[in-house]
Every structure is written in structure tokens, then in C-alpha cells.
């Protein structure tokens, strides 16, 4: 793969029907960049989460709107921007600080942005309500992420797997 | 469209939901429907067998969160089994193993329900 | 699927590396529209041929250019437009009239447009060299194409399969 | 990127190329290289086994066209075998069965080469 930046664009209607097209698109590019299966999965899930947010929140469920996924790939990193032209939001107010507290509240949603932040190397927001809202996800192509080493099944939160009852 | 299906199997008091395919925002309602059905029927001892679950996003995780409180309040539980490494990683990343019982094989989950009964 | 038109757009660099991304994209949309596997394959191959032409001919092999694939889907038909901004061509001069004569010349290329015309219901060209060249491929969603009936292995050219030597 | 590979097997005078995956404009050069290699070695009795060939576009068909004349001029042939229904349809649509011998099983193609020899 040349060192020049390669650019891709995918636009679909803002409907959950097409999340698999989006995951495949991003997955194929990430794989062609040399990311290990493990990292391809992380990138796919992050992009799915960002697009699910556009479908659910940006246009309040209206289906005649678009999701735009821009991908830029070079020798160093993969950058995916998910763009909507909906109502926008305040990303800093959506932070999940304490996962333990979160789980104890049995909340049903609010995990998408948290997941994205855990899975990607960098996450940026550019919010201009009803003009253009962009979430930019960055993953670096370092050795670790392209080697495809198998991690242990050890919790990164270092807790026992089975809950005592 | 994401491919996904749920197959239900009842064994005495226990119900097993076998998930197959991709559980995302598009398919989560179908899983939710299956869980709701069990709760409506008063069947609270639930095993979700993830053997064929290829993918899960937070929309799928949200379905588990939406029913666990109700199920436990009725002396039941939602236990998960046969999760692939890939799917487990996501549950693990979010700390779900501290809230849910995740076992290797469906049989173990059955045993755990039975031990409570005896 | 609603009767309103759904629009999709995919842009990739004009390199053959990404033909599989293009085939998957178009294939997934065609499948979601209800086309049988047989017709999904026909649509994928036609779009591949049109994009291969852009890669090989439109920009004379230059890689820093784009291929644009626009898809419109409604209850009646699937319309795929492959767009380039390259040197253009005269579609009418590229017609293969006589397949038998063609084969007897052992020519290596020149089958792409012929295949597209055989596989699709309608093919239109809009050529504006160095501005915008569009080949538009149409497939109708009638019963035949969505039922997925298995055809016979009979040659549509009605010739014996094995060549006499 | 399209997945494609060619595996070669030599049996006396005959060489078999097993195609696996997607033969398009991206992967056609790899198939062309394999055919060229055979021709360079003077091996003109060629069977292309398409058992694992999932897809072919005109870029792949062009490779066959590019070598058939040369191969036949050297008393050889390119025969094809084990084609899926899907791939055969494309060859058929373009009338290739009138120019190339396409048989169901590799063994038949071997026999046909042998009959010529005897
Ligand atoms: N593209 C978007 N447009 C509008 N609001 C958004 C967008 N993305 C996220 N949000 C807001 O951020 C909140 C948190 O998102 P997330 O962490 O993915 O959880 P969830 O979607 O389950 O609520 C959402 O509930 C929504 O209010
Ligand atoms: N997008 C395009 N831009 C420029 N020329 C094109 C384009 N598409 C087709 N052509 C011209 O039409 C000819 C026939 O195309 P085709 O039937 O696909 O066969 P092949 O690509 O094998 O030559 C090409 O050789 C080229 O000259």
C-alpha cells in the first residue's frame, strides 16, 4: 500500500437496515490496511455505534436522512468520520465515568460513546447543530494492532467474571 | 440487512434463547421481543446461549440491561453461555461479567439454576 | 421496504484493490431489494465491469482518481450509476455485434460492455469527457428476477458446449 | 481486496491450475502469471480446474483468450473443469463453450488429453 492517503466515502439512508453494509465497508478497508481481525472488529463496532447514534438521535428517527461515513487511510492510521446534519449534542455531557455505578443503575442505553472511547485510539467531535456534526475515530497502525496477538480473557476492569449471588 | 435469529428451547422451569448472527440496532428488537415473551409468560430462569452470536453492539447489550432487574426481582436470572472470544471481549470491556453470570457451557448454567432450586 | 426511493453512494480510489468493496456494497443493496442470488450476481458483475473500465480506461491507470457508484432503489427497480471524470469514450463504437466473429479473433478484451448489456435490463451512457461520464445500469424488480428460479445449463447462444477438435 | 490464489499440479505432460476465489481485474494478473509460466516451460496441455472459483469477470475471461491461440499452435489446449453453475453461466453467456472445452470433472479433461496422445 502506497504512503499516500486513500479516501473513501459511503452514504446510506439513516436506517438500521444498512448497518451491515457500513460494517462491511469499514471492515474491508481496515483489513486491507493490515489491521488484525481483533482490531478490524473494534473499528467496525465503533463505527456501528456512531452510526446507530445518527439513526437514533440525530434526526429523531426520521428515515429520509443520510448517514455519511468518510474514511481516510495512510501508512500511519485509519481515520473514520461519521457525519450527520441533525440536531447535534454535547459530547462532554455524555461521559460515563464510573462503569460500576452505571451497571448498578441498570440503565439501558448510553454505552455507545463509552465503547467508542474504549475501542479507538482517538475520538474527536465537531458539533454544529442542523449544519454538520462529525465524530472522528482514529486508529493507529502500530505493530500491536496489526500483529493479531490473542489477548487473555482477563477483564480489563480486573473483576471476577462470575458474580456472586 | 443484518442476519439474526433467536431460537427458544424450554426445559422445565428454564428457557434457553439461542442467538444466531448479528445483534445490532436493527436486530435488537427481535431479541427484545423474545425476552419480553418469556417475562410475560412468567419464565424468569433464562439462559442466553451465544454459541452462534457473531456480533454484538451496545444496542444488543441494552436489551440485557433492560430485563435483568425485572427478572431478578422475580427470583430468576439471565445467564449467558458459549460466548465466542470476540463477543466476550465486548461484554468484558464494559464490565458485564461483574453483573451477569457468563459460563462456558449451557449445561453449567442449567446446573447453577438447579442448585438454587435444591 | 417502503416505496420511496432510497439512495446510496460509494466513492473509492480508482484502483482494482477495491473492486470487492464495490461488489459487496452493490450486492448487499440488491439482496435487500429482494433480488434472487442469480440476479444479485448479475448486478455485481455488471457494476464490476463498469468500475474496471473506469480503473483501466478513464484515467489511463492513474490511481489518485475516484470511482463513484450511485445506487437508487425503489419498489420497481434498482439503478446503479458508475461515474468517472476522465477522458470519456464513444459507447456506440464499442459494440460487439457478432460474438462468434469476436471469439474467432482471439481478442483479449472488449467484453465488459457487451456483458453489461447482456446482464442488465437497461444501459445508458452520458459522456462529457473530463467533466463527467456516467454509465447507468437498470434492473427491474419483476417476479422472475426475485423468485430465484434455477435456469438450465443450456447455452443462450444455442451451441454445443464441447468444441469439436 | 479480492481473495484469489492459483495452485499448480503437474501430471506427466499435463498441468492443472486450480483457481480459488475471485478472479477479477485485481487478481487476473496472478492467473496470467501462472499461465505464462506454463507456456514458458513449454507445457501446453493445461487444465484449469474451477472447483473453487467463486467469481469471474471479463478481466479473468481475457486471460483465457490471451493464451489459447499460442497454446493450440503448440499442439496443446486449455480445458476447463469443475465449474460451478454460477461461473459457467458467464462463460456460457459469452459463447465460450463453442471455443473452449468445458467438462464436468478434471478426470474427463485428463482423458481427453490422453486420447489425443494415443
Ligand atoms: N449523532 C448524534 N446526534 C444527536 N445526539 C447524539 C448523537 N450521538 C450521540 N448523541 C447523544 O449522546 C447520547 C449518548 O450516546 P450513546 O453513548 O451512544 O448512548 P445511547 O445512544 O444508547 O443513548 C445519546 O443518548 C444522544 O443524546
Ligand atoms: N469509463 C470509461 N472511460 C473511458 N473509456 C472507456 C470507459 N468504459 C469503456 N471505455 C472504452 O470502451 C472500450 C470497451 O470496454 P469493454 O467492453 O469493457 O472492454 P475492455 O475494457 O476489455 O477493453 C474500452 O477499451 C475503452 O476504450
Coordinates of C-alpha atoms and ligand atoms in Angstrom, one line a residue:
Chain A
X1 CA 0.0 0.0 0.0
X2 CA 1.4 3.4 -1.0
X3 CA 2.0 6.0 1.7
X4 CA -0.3 8.5 0.1
X5 CA -3.7 8.9 1.7
X6 CA -6.6 6.9 0.2
X7 CA -10.1 8.3 0.6
X8 CA -13.4 6.5 0.7
X9 CA -16.9 7.7 1.2
X10 CA -20.1 5.8 1.9
X11 CA -23.6 7.4 2.1
X12 CA -26.7 5.4 3.1
X13 CA -30.1 6.3 4.4
X14 CA -30.2 6.8 8.1
X15 CA -31.9 3.4 8.8
X16 CA -30.6 0.5 10.8
X17 CA -31.2 -1.8 7.8
X18 CA -27.9 -0.7 6.4
X19 CA -25.6 -1.1 9.4
X20 CA -24.3 -4.3 7.9
X21 CA -23.3 -2.5 4.7
X22 CA -21.4 0.1 6.8
X23 CA -19.6 -2.5 8.9
X24 CA -18.6 -4.4 5.8
X25 CA -17.3 -1.3 4.1
X26 CA -15.2 -0.2 7.1
X27 CA -14.1 -3.8 7.8
X28 CA -12.8 -4.4 4.3
X29 CA -10.8 -1.1 4.3
X30 CA -9.4 -1.8 7.8
X31 CA -8.4 -5.3 6.7
X32 CA -6.8 -4.0 3.5
X33 CA -4.8 -1.6 5.8
X34 CA -3.3 -4.6 7.6
X35 CA -5.2 -4.4 10.9
X36 CA -5.6 -7.8 12.7
X37 CA -9.0 -9.3 12.9
X38 CA -9.3 -8.2 16.5
X39 CA -8.7 -4.5 15.5
X40 CA -10.9 -4.8 12.5
X41 CA -13.7 -5.8 14.9
X42 CA -13.0 -2.9 17.2
X43 CA -13.2 -0.4 14.3
X44 CA -16.4 -2.0 12.9
X45 CA -18.1 -1.8 16.3
X46 CA -17.1 1.8 16.9
X47 CA -18.4 2.9 13.5
X48 CA -21.6 0.9 14.1
X49 CA -22.1 2.7 17.4
X50 CA -21.5 6.1 15.8
X51 CA -23.9 5.3 13.0
X52 CA -26.5 3.9 15.4
X53 CA -26.4 7.2 17.2
X54 CA -27.1 9.1 14.0
X55 CA -30.0 6.8 13.2
X56 CA -31.5 7.0 16.7
X57 CA -30.7 10.5 17.8
X58 CA -29.5 12.9 15.1
X59 CA -32.8 13.0 13.1
X60 CA -35.1 11.8 15.9
X61 CA -35.8 8.6 13.9
X62 CA -36.6 10.3 10.6
X63 CA -35.7 7.9 7.8
X64 CA -35.3 10.1 4.8
X65 CA -32.0 11.4 6.1
X66 CA -28.4 10.4 5.3
X67 CA -25.5 8.9 7.2
X68 CA -22.2 9.8 5.7
X69 CA -19.1 7.7 6.5
X70 CA -15.7 9.1 5.4
X71 CA -12.6 7.0 5.6
X72 CA -9.0 8.1 5.2
X73 CA -6.2 5.6 5.2
X74 CA -2.5 6.2 5.1
X75 CA 0.6 4.3 6.3
X76 CA 0.2 5.5 9.8
X77 CA -3.5 5.5 10.6
X78 CA -7.1 4.9 9.7
X79 CA -9.5 7.8 10.3
X80 CA -13.2 7.3 10.1
X81 CA -15.6 10.3 10.3
X82 CA -19.3 9.8 10.8
X83 CA -21.2 12.8 9.7
X84 CA -24.8 13.9 10.2
X85 CA -26.7 17.1 9.6
X86 CA -29.1 16.7 12.6
X87 CA -29.8 18.3 15.9
X88 CA -26.3 17.8 17.4
X89 CA -25.5 17.2 21.1
X90 CA -23.0 18.0 23.8
X91 CA -20.5 15.1 23.8
X92 CA -18.8 16.2 27.1
X93 CA -22.1 15.8 28.9
X94 CA -22.4 12.1 27.8
X95 CA -19.4 10.8 29.6
X96 CA -19.6 7.5 31.6
X97 CA -17.1 8.0 34.4
X98 CA -17.9 5.0 36.6
X99 CA -18.9 1.8 34.9
X100 CA -19.6 0.2 38.2
X101 CA -22.1 2.9 39.1
X102 CA -23.5 2.7 35.6
X103 CA -24.2 -1.0 35.8
X104 CA -25.8 -0.8 39.2
X105 CA -28.4 1.6 37.8
X106 CA -29.5 -1.0 35.2
X107 CA -29.6 1.7 32.6
X108 CA -30.5 0.5 29.1
X109 CA -28.5 2.9 26.9
X110 CA -25.7 5.3 27.0
X111 CA -22.9 2.8 26.3
X112 CA -22.2 3.7 22.7
X113 CA -19.9 6.7 23.1
X114 CA -18.3 5.0 26.1
X115 CA -17.5 1.9 24.0
X116 CA -16.1 4.0 21.1
X117 CA -13.7 5.8 23.5
X118 CA -12.5 2.4 24.9
X119 CA -12.0 0.9 21.5
X120 CA -10.4 3.7 19.5
X121 CA -7.1 5.5 19.9
X122 CA -8.6 9.0 19.4
X123 CA -12.1 10.4 19.3
X124 CA -12.9 13.9 18.2
X125 CA -16.2 15.8 17.9
X126 CA -17.2 18.7 15.8
X127 CA -20.8 19.7 16.5
X128 CA -22.7 22.3 14.5
X129 CA -26.4 21.5 15.1
X130 CA -28.5 21.2 11.9
X131 CA -25.4 22.0 9.9
X132 CA -22.8 19.3 10.3
X133 CA -22.0 17.1 13.2
X134 CA -18.9 14.9 12.9
X135 CA -17.5 12.2 15.2
X136 CA -14.0 11.3 14.1
X137 CA -12.5 8.0 15.1
X138 CA -8.8 7.3 14.8
X139 CA -6.9 4.0 15.0
X140 CA -3.1 3.8 14.5
X141 CA -1.4 1.2 12.5
X142 CA 1.3 0.2 15.0
X143 CA 2.7 -3.3 15.4
X144 CA 0.5 -4.3 18.2
X145 CA -2.7 -3.6 16.3
X146 CA -1.6 -5.4 13.1
X147 CA 0.1 -8.5 14.6
X148 CA -3.2 -10.0 15.7
X149 CA -1.9 -11.4 19.1
X150 CA -4.5 -13.2 21.1
X151 CA -5.3 -11.5 24.4
X152 CA -6.2 -13.3 27.6
X153 CA -9.7 -13.5 28.7
X154 CA -8.7 -11.3 31.7
X155 CA -11.1 -8.4 32.4
X156 CA -9.5 -5.1 31.8
X157 CA -11.6 -3.9 34.8
X158 CA -9.9 -6.7 36.8
X159 CA -13.0 -8.2 38.4
X160 CA -14.0 -11.8 38.8
X161 CA -16.1 -13.0 35.8
X162 CA -18.9 -14.7 37.7
X163 CA -20.9 -12.6 40.0
X164 CA -21.5 -13.9 43.5
X165 CA -25.2 -14.4 44.3
Chain B
X1 CA -29.6 -6.2 6.3
X2 CA -28.0 -7.9 9.4
X3 CA -28.8 -11.6 9.7
X4 CA -30.1 -12.5 13.1
X5 CA -32.5 -15.1 14.6
X6 CA -33.5 -16.3 18.1
X7 CA -34.5 -19.9 18.8
X8 CA -36.2 -20.8 22.0
X9 CA -36.0 -24.0 23.9
X10 CA -37.9 -24.7 27.2
X11 CA -36.7 -27.2 29.7
X12 CA -38.8 -27.4 32.8
X13 CA -38.5 -24.1 34.6
X14 CA -35.6 -23.0 32.4
X15 CA -35.8 -21.3 29.0
X16 CA -32.8 -21.1 26.6
X17 CA -32.6 -18.5 23.9
X18 CA -30.1 -19.4 21.2
X19 CA -28.9 -16.3 19.4
X20 CA -27.6 -16.6 15.9
X21 CA -25.9 -13.9 13.8
X22 CA -25.5 -10.2 14.2
X23 CA -27.1 -8.4 17.2
X24 CA -27.2 -4.7 16.4
X25 CA -29.6 -1.8 16.5
X26 CA -31.5 -3.4 13.6
X27 CA -31.9 -6.8 15.2
X28 CA -32.1 -5.9 18.9
X29 CA -35.9 -5.5 18.8
X30 CA -36.3 -9.2 17.8
X31 CA -34.2 -10.3 20.7
X32 CA -36.1 -7.9 23.0
X33 CA -39.3 -9.4 21.8
X34 CA -38.1 -12.9 22.7
X35 CA -37.1 -11.8 26.2
X36 CA -40.3 -9.9 26.8
X37 CA -42.3 -13.0 25.7
X38 CA -40.5 -15.1 28.4
X39 CA -41.1 -12.5 31.1
X40 CA -44.8 -12.2 30.1
X41 CA -45.2 -15.9 30.5
X42 CA -43.6 -15.7 33.9
X43 CA -40.5 -17.7 32.9
X44 CA -37.6 -16.0 34.7
X45 CA -34.9 -18.6 34.6
X46 CA -33.3 -17.6 31.3
X47 CA -30.1 -18.8 29.6
X48 CA -28.9 -16.9 26.6
X49 CA -26.7 -19.3 24.6
X50 CA -24.4 -17.2 22.4
X51 CA -22.7 -20.0 20.5
X52 CA -23.7 -18.6 17.2
X53 CA -23.7 -15.0 18.1
X54 CA -21.2 -13.4 15.7
X55 CA -21.5 -9.8 16.8
X56 CA -23.0 -7.6 19.4
X57 CA -23.2 -3.8 19.6
X58 CA -24.4 -1.7 22.6
X59 CA -28.0 -1.8 21.2
X60 CA -27.8 -5.6 21.9
X61 CA -26.2 -5.1 25.3
X62 CA -29.0 -2.7 26.2
X63 CA -31.6 -5.5 25.8
X64 CA -29.9 -7.5 28.5
X65 CA -29.8 -4.4 30.7
X66 CA -33.5 -3.7 30.1
X67 CA -34.7 -7.0 31.6
X68 CA -32.2 -8.1 34.3
X69 CA -33.7 -6.1 37.1
X70 CA -37.2 -7.4 36.5
X71 CA -36.1 -10.9 36.1
X72 CA -34.1 -10.9 39.3
X73 CA -36.9 -9.3 41.2
X74 CA -38.9 -12.4 40.3
X75 CA -36.3 -14.8 41.7
X76 CA -34.9 -15.5 38.2
X77 CA -31.7 -14.7 36.3
X78 CA -30.4 -14.1 32.8
X79 CA -27.2 -16.2 32.4
X80 CA -25.1 -16.4 29.3
X81 CA -23.1 -19.3 27.9
X82 CA -21.0 -20.4 24.9
X83 CA -19.7 -16.9 24.1
X84 CA -17.0 -16.6 21.4
X85 CA -13.8 -14.9 22.4
X86 CA -14.8 -11.9 20.2
X87 CA -18.2 -11.4 21.8
X88 CA -16.9 -12.0 25.3
X89 CA -14.4 -9.2 24.8
X90 CA -17.1 -6.6 24.4
X91 CA -19.1 -7.8 27.4
X92 CA -15.8 -7.8 29.4
X93 CA -14.7 -4.4 28.2
X94 CA -17.8 -2.9 29.8
X95 CA -17.6 -4.9 33.0
X96 CA -20.7 -7.0 32.4
X97 CA -19.0 -10.1 34.0
X98 CA -19.5 -8.3 37.3
X99 CA -23.2 -8.1 36.8
X100 CA -24.0 -11.2 34.7
X101 CA -23.1 -14.8 35.1
X102 CA -21.2 -15.9 31.9
X103 CA -20.3 -19.5 31.8
X104 CA -18.5 -21.6 29.1
X105 CA -21.2 -24.2 28.5
X106 CA -25.0 -24.1 28.6
X107 CA -25.0 -27.1 30.9
X108 CA -23.2 -25.2 33.6
X109 CA -25.9 -22.5 33.5
X110 CA -28.5 -25.2 33.9
X111 CA -26.7 -26.6 36.9
X112 CA -26.5 -23.2 38.5
X113 CA -30.2 -22.7 38.2
X114 CA -30.9 -26.3 39.6
X115 CA -28.6 -25.7 42.6
X116 CA -30.6 -22.7 43.5
X117 CA -33.8 -24.8 43.4
X118 CA -32.4 -27.6 45.6
Chain C
X1 CA -39.3 -1.8 2.0
X2 CA -41.0 1.5 1.6
X3 CA -41.9 2.7 -1.9
X4 CA -39.9 5.8 -1.6
X5 CA -36.5 5.9 -3.3
X6 CA -33.5 5.0 -1.2
X7 CA -30.2 6.5 -2.3
X8 CA -26.7 5.2 -1.6
X9 CA -23.3 6.5 -2.6
X10 CA -19.9 4.8 -2.5
X11 CA -16.6 6.5 -3.6
X12 CA -13.3 4.6 -3.7
X13 CA -9.9 5.3 -5.3
X14 CA -9.8 4.1 -8.9
X15 CA -7.8 1.0 -8.0
X16 CA -8.7 -2.6 -8.6
X17 CA -7.9 -3.3 -4.9
X18 CA -11.3 -2.1 -4.0
X19 CA -13.5 -4.0 -6.5
X20 CA -14.5 -6.4 -3.8
X21 CA -15.8 -3.5 -1.6
X22 CA -17.8 -2.3 -4.6
X23 CA -19.3 -5.7 -5.3
X24 CA -20.2 -6.2 -1.7
X25 CA -21.8 -2.8 -1.4
X26 CA -24.0 -3.3 -4.5
X27 CA -24.7 -7.0 -3.7
X28 CA -26.0 -6.1 -0.2
X29 CA -28.3 -3.5 -1.5
X30 CA -29.6 -5.7 -4.3
X31 CA -30.2 -8.5 -1.9
X32 CA -32.1 -6.2 0.5
X33 CA -34.2 -5.2 -2.5
X34 CA -35.3 -8.9 -2.9
X35 CA -33.3 -9.9 -6.0
X36 CA -32.6 -13.6 -6.2
X37 CA -28.9 -14.7 -5.8
X38 CA -28.7 -15.2 -9.6
X39 CA -29.7 -11.6 -10.2
X40 CA -27.6 -10.2 -7.4
X41 CA -24.6 -11.9 -9.2
X42 CA -25.6 -10.3 -12.5
X43 CA -25.8 -6.9 -11.0
X44 CA -22.5 -7.3 -9.1
X45 CA -20.7 -8.4 -12.3
X46 CA -22.1 -5.6 -14.3
X47 CA -21.0 -3.0 -11.8
X48 CA -17.6 -4.6 -11.5
X49 CA -17.2 -4.4 -15.3
X50 CA -18.2 -0.7 -15.4
X51 CA -15.8 0.1 -12.5
X52 CA -13.0 -2.0 -14.1
X53 CA -13.4 0.2 -17.1
X54 CA -13.0 3.4 -15.1
X55 CA -9.9 2.0 -13.4
X56 CA -8.3 0.9 -16.7
X57 CA -9.5 3.4 -19.2
X58 CA -11.0 6.6 -17.7
X59 CA -7.8 7.9 -16.1
X60 CA -5.3 5.9 -18.1
X61 CA -4.3 4.0 -15.0
X62 CA -3.7 7.0 -12.7
X63 CA -4.5 5.9 -9.1
X64 CA -5.2 9.1 -7.4
X65 CA -8.6 9.4 -9.0
X66 CA -12.1 8.3 -7.8
X67 CA -14.8 5.9 -8.8
X68 CA -18.2 7.0 -7.8
X69 CA -21.1 4.4 -7.5
X70 CA -24.5 5.8 -7.0
X71 CA -27.4 3.5 -6.3
X72 CA -31.1 4.3 -6.3
X73 CA -33.6 1.7 -5.1
X74 CA -37.4 1.8 -5.2
X75 CA -40.2 -0.7 -5.3
X76 CA -39.8 -1.1 -9.1
X77 CA -36.1 -1.1 -9.9
X78 CA -32.5 -0.8 -8.9
X79 CA -30.5 1.9 -10.7
X80 CA -26.7 1.9 -10.4
X81 CA -24.7 4.8 -11.9
X82 CA -20.9 4.5 -12.2
X83 CA -19.4 7.9 -12.6
X84 CA -15.9 9.0 -13.6
X85 CA -14.4 12.4 -14.5
X86 CA -11.9 11.0 -17.0
X87 CA -11.3 11.1 -20.8
X88 CA -14.7 9.6 -21.9
X89 CA -15.3 7.4 -24.9
X90 CA -17.9 6.7 -27.6
X91 CA -20.0 3.9 -26.4
X92 CA -21.7 3.2 -29.7
X93 CA -18.3 2.4 -31.3
X94 CA -17.6 -0.3 -28.7
X95 CA -20.4 -2.6 -29.7
X96 CA -19.8 -6.3 -30.1
X97 CA -22.2 -7.4 -32.8
X98 CA -21.0 -10.9 -33.6
X99 CA -19.8 -12.9 -30.6
X100 CA -18.7 -15.8 -32.9
X101 CA -16.5 -13.4 -35.0
X102 CA -15.2 -11.9 -31.8
X103 CA -14.1 -15.3 -30.4
X104 CA -12.5 -16.3 -33.6
X105 CA -10.2 -13.3 -33.4
X106 CA -8.9 -14.4 -30.0
X107 CA -9.2 -10.9 -28.8
X108 CA -8.2 -10.4 -25.1
X109 CA -10.5 -7.6 -24.1
X110 CA -13.6 -5.7 -25.2
X111 CA -16.1 -8.0 -23.4
X112 CA -17.0 -5.8 -20.5
X113 CA -19.6 -3.5 -22.1
X114 CA -21.0 -6.5 -24.0
X115 CA -21.5 -8.4 -20.8
X116 CA -23.2 -5.5 -19.1
X117 CA -25.7 -5.2 -22.0
X118 CA -26.4 -8.9 -21.7
X119 CA -26.9 -8.8 -18.0
X120 CA -28.8 -5.7 -17.3
X121 CA -32.3 -4.6 -18.4
X122 CA -31.3 -1.1 -19.5
X123 CA -27.9 0.6 -20.0
X124 CA -27.5 4.3 -20.6
X125 CA -24.4 6.4 -21.2
X126 CA -23.9 10.1 -20.6
X127 CA -20.4 11.1 -21.7
X128 CA -18.9 14.5 -21.1
X129 CA -15.1 14.0 -21.4
X130 CA -13.0 15.3 -18.4
X131 CA -16.2 16.6 -16.8
X132 CA -18.5 13.6 -16.0
X133 CA -19.0 10.3 -17.7
X134 CA -21.9 8.2 -16.4
X135 CA -22.9 4.6 -17.2
X136 CA -26.3 3.9 -15.8
X137 CA -27.4 0.3 -15.2
X138 CA -31.0 -0.6 -14.6
X139 CA -32.5 -3.9 -13.3
X140 CA -36.3 -4.2 -12.7
X141 CA -37.7 -6.0 -9.7
X142 CA -40.2 -8.2 -11.5
X143 CA -41.2 -11.7 -10.3
X144 CA -38.8 -13.5 -12.5
X145 CA -35.8 -11.7 -11.1
X146 CA -36.8 -12.1 -7.5
X147 CA -38.0 -15.7 -7.5
X148 CA -34.6 -17.2 -7.9
X149 CA -35.6 -20.0 -10.3
X150 CA -32.8 -22.3 -11.5
X151 CA -32.1 -22.0 -15.2
X152 CA -31.0 -24.8 -17.3
X153 CA -27.4 -25.2 -18.3
X154 CA -28.5 -24.6 -21.9
X155 CA -26.4 -22.1 -23.9
X156 CA -28.4 -19.0 -24.7
X157 CA -26.4 -19.0 -27.9
X158 CA -27.7 -22.5 -28.6
X159 CA -24.4 -24.1 -29.4
X160 CA -23.0 -27.4 -28.2
X161 CA -20.8 -27.0 -25.1
X162 CA -17.9 -29.1 -26.2
X163 CA -16.0 -27.9 -29.1
X164 CA -15.1 -30.5 -31.7
X165 CA -11.4 -30.8 -32.4
Chain D
X1 CA -9.0 -6.9 -1.6
X2 CA -10.3 -9.8 -3.7
X3 CA -9.1 -13.2 -2.4
X4 CA -7.7 -15.3 -5.1
X5 CA -5.0 -18.0 -5.5
X6 CA -3.7 -20.4 -8.1
X7 CA -2.4 -23.9 -7.2
X8 CA -0.5 -25.8 -9.8
X9 CA -0.2 -29.6 -10.1
X10 CA 1.9 -31.3 -12.8
X11 CA 1.0 -34.8 -14.0
X12 CA 3.3 -36.0 -16.8
X13 CA 2.6 -33.8 -19.8
X14 CA -0.5 -32.3 -18.3
X15 CA -0.6 -29.3 -15.8
X16 CA -3.6 -28.5 -13.7
X17 CA -4.2 -25.0 -12.4
X18 CA -6.6 -24.9 -9.5
X19 CA -8.3 -21.5 -9.2
X20 CA -9.6 -20.5 -5.8
X21 CA -11.6 -17.4 -5.1
X22 CA -12.4 -14.2 -7.0
X23 CA -10.9 -13.7 -10.5
X24 CA -11.3 -10.0 -11.3
X25 CA -9.2 -7.2 -12.7
X26 CA -7.3 -7.2 -9.5
X27 CA -6.4 -10.9 -9.4
X28 CA -6.3 -11.6 -13.2
X29 CA -2.5 -10.8 -13.3
X30 CA -1.8 -13.6 -10.9
X31 CA -3.7 -16.1 -13.1
X32 CA -2.0 -14.7 -16.1
X33 CA 1.4 -15.2 -14.5
X34 CA 0.7 -18.9 -13.8
X35 CA -0.4 -19.5 -17.4
X36 CA 2.6 -17.6 -18.7
X37 CA 4.9 -19.8 -16.6
X38 CA 3.5 -22.9 -18.1
X39 CA 3.8 -21.6 -21.6
X40 CA 7.4 -20.5 -20.9
X41 CA 8.2 -24.0 -19.7
X42 CA 6.7 -25.5 -22.9
X43 CA 3.8 -27.1 -21.0
X44 CA 0.9 -26.7 -23.3
X45 CA -1.6 -29.3 -22.0
X46 CA -3.4 -27.3 -19.5
X47 CA -6.4 -28.0 -17.4
X48 CA -8.0 -25.1 -15.4
X49 CA -9.9 -26.6 -12.5
X50 CA -12.6 -24.1 -11.5
X51 CA -13.9 -26.0 -8.5
X52 CA -13.2 -23.3 -6.0
X53 CA -13.6 -20.4 -8.4
X54 CA -16.3 -18.2 -6.8
X55 CA -16.4 -15.4 -9.4
X56 CA -15.1 -14.4 -12.8
X57 CA -15.3 -11.0 -14.6
X58 CA -14.2 -10.2 -18.2
X59 CA -10.7 -9.4 -16.9
X60 CA -10.5 -13.1 -16.0
X61 CA -12.0 -14.3 -19.2
X62 CA -9.5 -12.2 -21.1
X63 CA -6.6 -14.2 -19.6
X64 CA -8.0 -17.4 -21.2
X65 CA -8.4 -15.5 -24.5
X66 CA -4.8 -14.2 -24.3
X67 CA -3.2 -17.7 -24.3
X68 CA -5.5 -20.1 -26.2
X69 CA -4.1 -19.3 -29.6
X70 CA -0.5 -19.8 -28.6
X71 CA -1.2 -22.9 -26.7
X72 CA -3.1 -24.5 -29.5
X73 CA -0.4 -23.6 -32.0
X74 CA 1.9 -25.7 -29.9
X75 CA -0.4 -28.8 -30.1
X76 CA -1.8 -28.1 -26.7
X77 CA -5.1 -26.9 -25.2
X78 CA -6.7 -25.1 -22.3
X79 CA -9.6 -27.2 -21.0
X80 CA -11.7 -26.2 -18.0
X81 CA -13.4 -28.4 -15.4
X82 CA -15.5 -28.5 -12.3
X83 CA -17.2 -25.1 -12.9
X84 CA -19.9 -24.0 -10.6
X85 CA -23.3 -23.2 -12.2
X86 CA -22.8 -19.5 -11.4
X87 CA -19.4 -19.3 -13.2
X88 CA -20.5 -21.5 -16.1
X89 CA -23.3 -19.1 -16.8
X90 CA -20.9 -16.3 -17.5
X91 CA -18.8 -18.4 -19.9
X92 CA -21.9 -19.6 -21.5
X93 CA -23.4 -16.2 -21.9
X94 CA -20.4 -15.2 -24.0
X95 CA -20.4 -18.3 -26.1
X96 CA -17.1 -19.6 -24.6
X97 CA -18.3 -23.2 -24.8
X98 CA -18.0 -23.0 -28.5
X99 CA -14.3 -22.2 -28.3
X100 CA -13.2 -24.0 -25.1
X101 CA -13.8 -27.5 -23.9
X102 CA -15.5 -27.3 -20.5
X103 CA -16.1 -30.6 -18.8
X104 CA -17.7 -31.6 -15.5
X105 CA -14.7 -33.4 -13.9
X106 CA -11.0 -32.9 -14.1
X107 CA -10.5 -36.6 -14.9
X108 CA -12.5 -36.2 -18.1
X109 CA -10.2 -33.4 -19.3
X110 CA -7.2 -35.7 -18.5
X111 CA -8.7 -38.5 -20.5
X112 CA -9.3 -36.1 -23.5
X113 CA -5.7 -35.1 -23.5
X114 CA -4.6 -38.8 -23.2
X115 CA -6.8 -39.8 -26.1
X116 CA -5.1 -37.3 -28.3
X117 CA -1.7 -38.7 -27.3
X118 CA -2.7 -42.3 -28.1
Ligands
LIG1 N1 -25.1 11.9 16.2 C1 -25.8 12.3 17.3 N2 -26.8 13.2 17.2 C2 -27.5 13.6 18.3 N3 -27.3 13.1 19.5 C3 -26.3 12.2 19.7 C4 -25.5 11.7 18.6 N4 -24.7 10.8 19.1 C5 -24.9 10.7 20.4 N5 -25.9 11.6 20.8 C6 -26.4 11.8 22.2 O1 -25.5 11.2 23.1 C7 -26.2 10.2 23.9 C8 -25.2 9.1 24.3 O2 -25.0 8.3 23.2 P1 -24.5 6.8 23.4 O3 -23.4 6.8 24.4 O4 -24.2 6.2 22.1 O5 -25.7 6.0 24.1 P2 -27.3 5.8 23.6 O6 -27.3 6.0 22.1 O7 -27.5 4.4 24.0 O8 -28.1 6.8 24.3 C9 -27.4 9.8 23.2 O9 -28.4 9.4 24.0 C10 -27.7 11.1 22.4 O10 -28.4 12.0 23.3
LIG2 N1 -15.3 4.7 -18.2 C1 -14.6 4.7 -19.4 N2 -13.7 5.6 -19.7 C2 -13.0 5.6 -20.9 N3 -13.1 4.6 -21.8 C3 -14.0 3.6 -21.5 C4 -14.7 3.6 -20.3 N4 -15.5 2.5 -20.4 C5 -15.2 1.8 -21.5 N5 -14.3 2.5 -22.3 C6 -13.8 2.2 -23.6 O1 -14.6 1.2 -24.1 C7 -13.8 0.0 -24.5 C8 -14.6 -1.2 -24.3 O2 -14.8 -1.5 -23.0 P1 -15.1 -3.0 -22.5 O3 -16.1 -3.6 -23.4 O4 -15.3 -3.0 -21.1 O5 -13.7 -3.8 -22.8 P2 -12.2 -3.7 -22.3 O6 -12.3 -2.9 -21.1 O7 -11.8 -5.1 -22.1 O8 -11.5 -3.0 -23.4 C9 -12.5 0.1 -23.7 O9 -11.5 -0.5 -24.3 C10 -12.4 1.7 -23.6 O10 -11.8 2.2 -24.7

